[in-house]
PDB file of C-alpha atoms in Angstrom:
ATOM      1  CA  MET A   1      -6.561  40.446  -6.005  1.00  0.00           C
ATOM      2  CA  THR A   2      -4.160  37.788  -4.724  1.00  0.00           C
ATOM      3  CA  SER A   3      -4.021  34.499  -6.621  1.00  0.00           C
ATOM      4  CA  ARG A   4      -5.506  31.645  -4.550  1.00  0.00           C
ATOM      5  CA  THR A   5      -3.251  28.611  -4.138  1.00  0.00           C
ATOM      6  CA  ASP A   6      -4.467  25.037  -4.467  1.00  0.00           C
ATOM      7  CA  HIS A   7      -4.258  23.380  -1.028  1.00  0.00           C
ATOM      8  CA  GLN A   8      -4.007  19.761  -2.232  1.00  0.00           C
ATOM      9  CA  PRO A   9      -0.169  19.561  -2.084  1.00  0.00           C
ATOM     10  CA  TYR A  10      -0.176  20.798   1.525  1.00  0.00           C
ATOM     11  CA  VAL A  11      -2.877  18.328   2.575  1.00  0.00           C
ATOM     12  CA  GLN A  12      -1.052  15.473   0.845  1.00  0.00           C
ATOM     13  CA  ALA A  13       2.155  16.423   2.699  1.00  0.00           C
ATOM     14  CA  VAL A  14       0.247  16.250   6.003  1.00  0.00           C
ATOM     15  CA  ALA A  15      -1.208  12.844   5.067  1.00  0.00           C
ATOM     16  CA  ALA A  16       2.278  11.533   4.247  1.00  0.00           C
ATOM     17  CA  GLU A  17       3.637  12.799   7.577  1.00  0.00           C
ATOM     18  CA  ALA A  18       0.688  11.222   9.409  1.00  0.00           C
ATOM     19  CA  GLU A  19       1.665   7.873   7.872  1.00  0.00           C
ATOM     20  CA  GLU A  20       5.292   8.464   8.888  1.00  0.00           C
ATOM     21  CA  ALA A  21       4.115   9.135  12.467  1.00  0.00           C
ATOM     22  CA  GLY A  22       2.414   5.718  12.546  1.00  0.00           C
ATOM     23  CA  LEU A  23      -1.161   6.813  11.875  1.00  0.00           C
ATOM     24  CA  THR A  24      -3.093   4.882   9.230  1.00  0.00           C
ATOM     25  CA  VAL A  25      -4.487   7.167   6.532  1.00  0.00           C
ATOM     26  CA  THR A  26      -7.471   5.557   4.828  1.00  0.00           C
ATOM     27  CA  GLY A  27      -8.220   8.376   2.396  1.00  0.00           C
ATOM     28  CA  ASP A  28      -8.487  12.086   1.808  1.00  0.00           C
ATOM     29  CA  ALA A  29     -10.901  14.472   0.168  1.00  0.00           C
ATOM     30  CA  ILE A  30      -9.984  17.895  -1.146  1.00  0.00           C
ATOM     31  CA  THR A  31     -12.954  20.247  -1.342  1.00  0.00           C
ATOM     32  CA  GLY A  32     -13.545  23.922  -1.753  1.00  0.00           C
ATOM     33  CA  ARG A  33     -11.093  24.548  -4.531  1.00  0.00           C
ATOM     34  CA  PRO A  34     -10.609  28.272  -5.113  1.00  0.00           C
ATOM     35  CA  PRO A  35     -12.614  30.491  -5.194  1.00  0.00           C
ATOM     36  CA  ALA A  36     -14.682  28.559  -2.600  1.00  0.00           C
ATOM     37  CA  VAL A  37     -13.453  28.200   0.994  1.00  0.00           C
ATOM     38  CA  ARG A  38     -10.619  25.687   0.841  1.00  0.00           C
ATOM     39  CA  THR A  39     -11.218  22.571   2.953  1.00  0.00           C
ATOM     40  CA  ALA A  40      -9.920  19.018   3.177  1.00  0.00           C
ATOM     41  CA  VAL A  41     -10.498  15.838   5.169  1.00  0.00           C
ATOM     42  CA  ILE A  42      -7.912  13.148   5.909  1.00  0.00           C
ATOM     43  CA  SER A  43      -9.551   9.943   7.151  1.00  0.00           C
ATOM     44  CA  LEU A  44      -7.627   8.047   9.824  1.00  0.00           C
ATOM     45  CA  ALA A  45      -8.183   4.493  11.005  1.00  0.00           C
ATOM     46  CA  PRO A  46      -8.722   4.252  14.777  1.00  0.00           C
ATOM     47  CA  PRO A  47      -5.372   3.814  16.539  1.00  0.00           C
ATOM     48  CA  ASP A  48      -4.288   0.440  17.950  1.00  0.00           C
ATOM     49  CA  SER A  49      -4.346   1.755  21.515  1.00  0.00           C
ATOM     50  CA  GLY A  50      -5.639   4.713  23.498  1.00  0.00           C
ATOM     51  CA  PRO A  51      -9.097   6.145  24.107  1.00  0.00           C
ATOM     52  CA  TYR A  52     -10.179   5.904  20.432  1.00  0.00           C
ATOM     53  CA  ALA A  53      -8.881   2.376  19.723  1.00  0.00           C
ATOM     54  CA  ASP A  54     -12.323   0.773  19.935  1.00  0.00           C
ATOM     55  CA  GLU A  55     -14.007   3.091  17.438  1.00  0.00           C
ATOM     56  CA  GLU A  56     -15.715   1.358  14.537  1.00  0.00           C
ATOM     57  CA  GLN A  57     -15.527   4.262  12.083  1.00  0.00           C
ATOM     58  CA  ASP A  58     -12.594   6.239  10.755  1.00  0.00           C
ATOM     59  CA  LEU A  59     -11.651   9.478  12.487  1.00  0.00           C
ATOM     60  CA  GLU A  60     -11.373  12.734  10.560  1.00  0.00           C
ATOM     61  CA  LEU A  61      -8.504  15.192  10.454  1.00  0.00           C
ATOM     62  CA  VAL A  62     -10.038  18.285   8.849  1.00  0.00           C
ATOM     63  CA  TRP A  63      -8.399  21.459   7.517  1.00  0.00           C
ATOM     64  CA  ASN A  64      -9.910  24.699   6.323  1.00  0.00           C
ATOM     65  CA  GLU A  65      -8.406  28.056   5.593  1.00  0.00           C
ATOM     66  CA  ALA A  66     -10.280  29.873   8.372  1.00  0.00           C
ATOM     67  CA  PHE A  67      -9.717  27.573  11.367  1.00  0.00           C
ATOM     68  CA  GLY A  68      -6.720  25.428  10.401  1.00  0.00           C
ATOM     69  CA  TRP A  69      -6.602  21.803  11.626  1.00  0.00           C
ATOM     70  CA  VAL A  70      -9.219  20.046  13.724  1.00  0.00           C
ATOM     71  CA  LEU A  71      -9.664  16.416  14.724  1.00  0.00           C
ATOM     72  CA  ARG A  72     -13.301  15.387  14.564  1.00  0.00           C
ATOM     73  CA  LEU A  73     -13.567  12.733  17.277  1.00  0.00           C
ATOM     74  CA  PRO A  74     -16.422  10.527  18.468  1.00  0.00           C
ATOM     75  CA  ALA A  75     -18.186  11.691  21.615  1.00  0.00           C
ATOM     76  CA  GLU A  76     -21.289  10.701  23.544  1.00  0.00           C
ATOM     77  CA  ALA A  77     -23.284  13.426  21.820  1.00  0.00           C
ATOM     78  CA  GLY A  78     -22.058  12.643  18.295  1.00  0.00           C
ATOM     79  CA  ALA A  79     -18.719  14.284  17.522  1.00  0.00           C
ATOM     80  CA  SER A  80     -16.268  16.529  19.317  1.00  0.00           C
ATOM     81  CA  ASP A  81     -14.062  18.948  17.411  1.00  0.00           C
ATOM     82  CA  TRP A  82     -10.485  19.232  18.756  1.00  0.00           C
ATOM     83  CA  TYR A  83      -8.810  22.343  17.298  1.00  0.00           C
ATOM     84  CA  MET A  84      -5.064  22.557  16.850  1.00  0.00           C
ATOM     85  CA  GLY A  85      -5.083  26.364  16.789  1.00  0.00           C
ATOM     86  CA  GLU A  86      -1.784  28.271  16.695  1.00  0.00           C
ATOM     87  CA  ASP A  87      -1.246  28.416  12.934  1.00  0.00           C
ATOM     88  CA  LEU A  88      -3.256  27.901   9.758  1.00  0.00           C
ATOM     89  CA  VAL A  89      -0.422  26.249   7.821  1.00  0.00           C
ATOM     90  CA  PRO A  90       1.773  24.483  10.383  1.00  0.00           C
ATOM     91  CA  ALA A  91       4.513  22.161   9.197  1.00  0.00           C
ATOM     92  CA  PRO A  92       3.033  18.797   8.129  1.00  0.00           C
ATOM     93  CA  GLY A  93       5.150  16.921  10.688  1.00  0.00           C
ATOM     94  CA  ARG A  94       3.834  19.161  13.467  1.00  0.00           C
ATOM     95  CA  VAL A  95       0.239  18.392  12.438  1.00  0.00           C
ATOM     96  CA  ALA A  96       0.981  14.641  12.413  1.00  0.00           C
ATOM     97  CA  ARG A  97       2.599  14.739  15.875  1.00  0.00           C
ATOM     98  CA  TRP A  98      -0.306  16.778  17.258  1.00  0.00           C
ATOM     99  CA  ALA A  99      -2.903  14.359  15.831  1.00  0.00           C
ATOM    100  CA  ASP A 100      -0.992  11.366  17.195  1.00  0.00           C
ATOM    101  CA  MET A 101      -0.772  12.976  20.644  1.00  0.00           C
ATOM    102  CA  VAL A 102      -4.472  13.855  20.751  1.00  0.00           C
ATOM    103  CA  LEU A 103      -5.451  10.339  19.687  1.00  0.00           C
ATOM    104  CA  SER A 104      -3.219   8.676  22.271  1.00  0.00           C
ATOM    105  CA  SER A 105      -3.458  11.143  25.186  1.00  0.00           C
ATOM    106  CA  PRO A 106      -6.073  13.861  24.600  1.00  0.00           C
ATOM    107  CA  GLY A 107      -5.571  15.292  28.084  1.00  0.00           C
ATOM    108  CA  LEU A 108      -2.056  16.454  27.181  1.00  0.00           C
ATOM    109  CA  THR A 109      -3.195  19.163  24.781  1.00  0.00           C
ATOM    110  CA  PRO A 110      -6.257  21.403  25.013  1.00  0.00           C
ATOM    111  CA  SER A 111      -8.503  22.185  22.081  1.00  0.00           C
ATOM    112  CA  ARG A 112      -7.941  25.757  20.888  1.00  0.00           C
ATOM    113  CA  ASP A 113     -11.360  27.066  19.878  1.00  0.00           C
ATOM    114  CA  ASP A 114     -10.574  30.772  19.591  1.00  0.00           C
ATOM    115  CA  GLY A 115     -12.653  31.263  16.452  1.00  0.00           C
ATOM    116  CA  PRO A 116     -11.472  31.764  12.894  1.00  0.00           C
ATOM    117  CA  GLN A 117      -7.909  32.946  12.451  1.00  0.00           C
ATOM    118  CA  ARG A 118      -8.620  34.612   9.115  1.00  0.00           C
ATOM    119  CA  LEU A 119     -11.561  35.341   6.869  1.00  0.00           C
ATOM    120  CA  PRO A 120     -11.269  33.269   3.676  1.00  0.00           C
ATOM    121  CA  GLU A 121     -12.698  36.052   1.510  1.00  0.00           C
ATOM    122  CA  ASN A 122      -9.856  38.432   2.446  1.00  0.00           C
ATOM    123  CA  ASP A 123      -6.744  38.739   0.310  1.00  0.00           C
ATOM    124  CA  ASP A 124      -3.813  37.407   2.306  1.00  0.00           C
ATOM    125  CA  GLU A 125      -0.539  37.271   0.381  1.00  0.00           C
ATOM    126  CA  ALA A 126       1.428  35.848   3.330  1.00  0.00           C
ATOM    127  CA  PHE A 127      -1.030  32.945   3.730  1.00  0.00           C
ATOM    128  CA  GLU A 128      -1.005  32.211  -0.014  1.00  0.00           C
ATOM    129  CA  SER A 129       2.799  32.286  -0.035  1.00  0.00           C
ATOM    130  CA  ARG A 130       3.039  29.775   2.834  1.00  0.00           C
ATOM    131  CA  LEU A 131       0.514  27.462   1.163  1.00  0.00           C
ATOM    132  CA  SER A 132       2.192  27.739  -2.253  1.00  0.00           C
ATOM    133  CA  ALA A 133       5.504  26.521  -0.780  1.00  0.00           C
ATOM    134  CA  PHE A 134       3.984  23.027  -0.788  1.00  0.00           C
ATOM    135  CA  THR A 135       2.937  23.350  -4.430  1.00  0.00           C
ATOM    136  CA  ALA A 136       6.512  24.108  -5.401  1.00  0.00           C
ATOM    137  CA  SER A 137       7.832  21.045  -3.575  1.00  0.00           C
ATOM    138  CA  ALA A 138       5.148  18.624  -4.844  1.00  0.00           C
TER     139      ALA A 138
END
């Protein structure tokens, strides 16, 4: 069985890049430490301008090992999930730029809701290796 990597260093790298991109990170929560499904939430203050500027509550940038990154955004019916898709462990700067773009101009990028990209219960050495690269640099 493949050793499961802690995802906290990766999530913290994304939070730092979000700050660098001009987003205001108000907190983060790391949940689902191995062997549970790894998940995390980065809370973002509403941006100064754009369609979400008038929101009263923080927005959520959520990661899990099956779907990757999703922005949980306010909508008329509660919340709308905006999936990044493409990759489960994209570079932190890429995640920050994507989140900034969705928050400022959501029409420029579609949500990618193609379903899970991997099953968390499966051994996946390549995934663990990509995630562990952030542990080594932390």
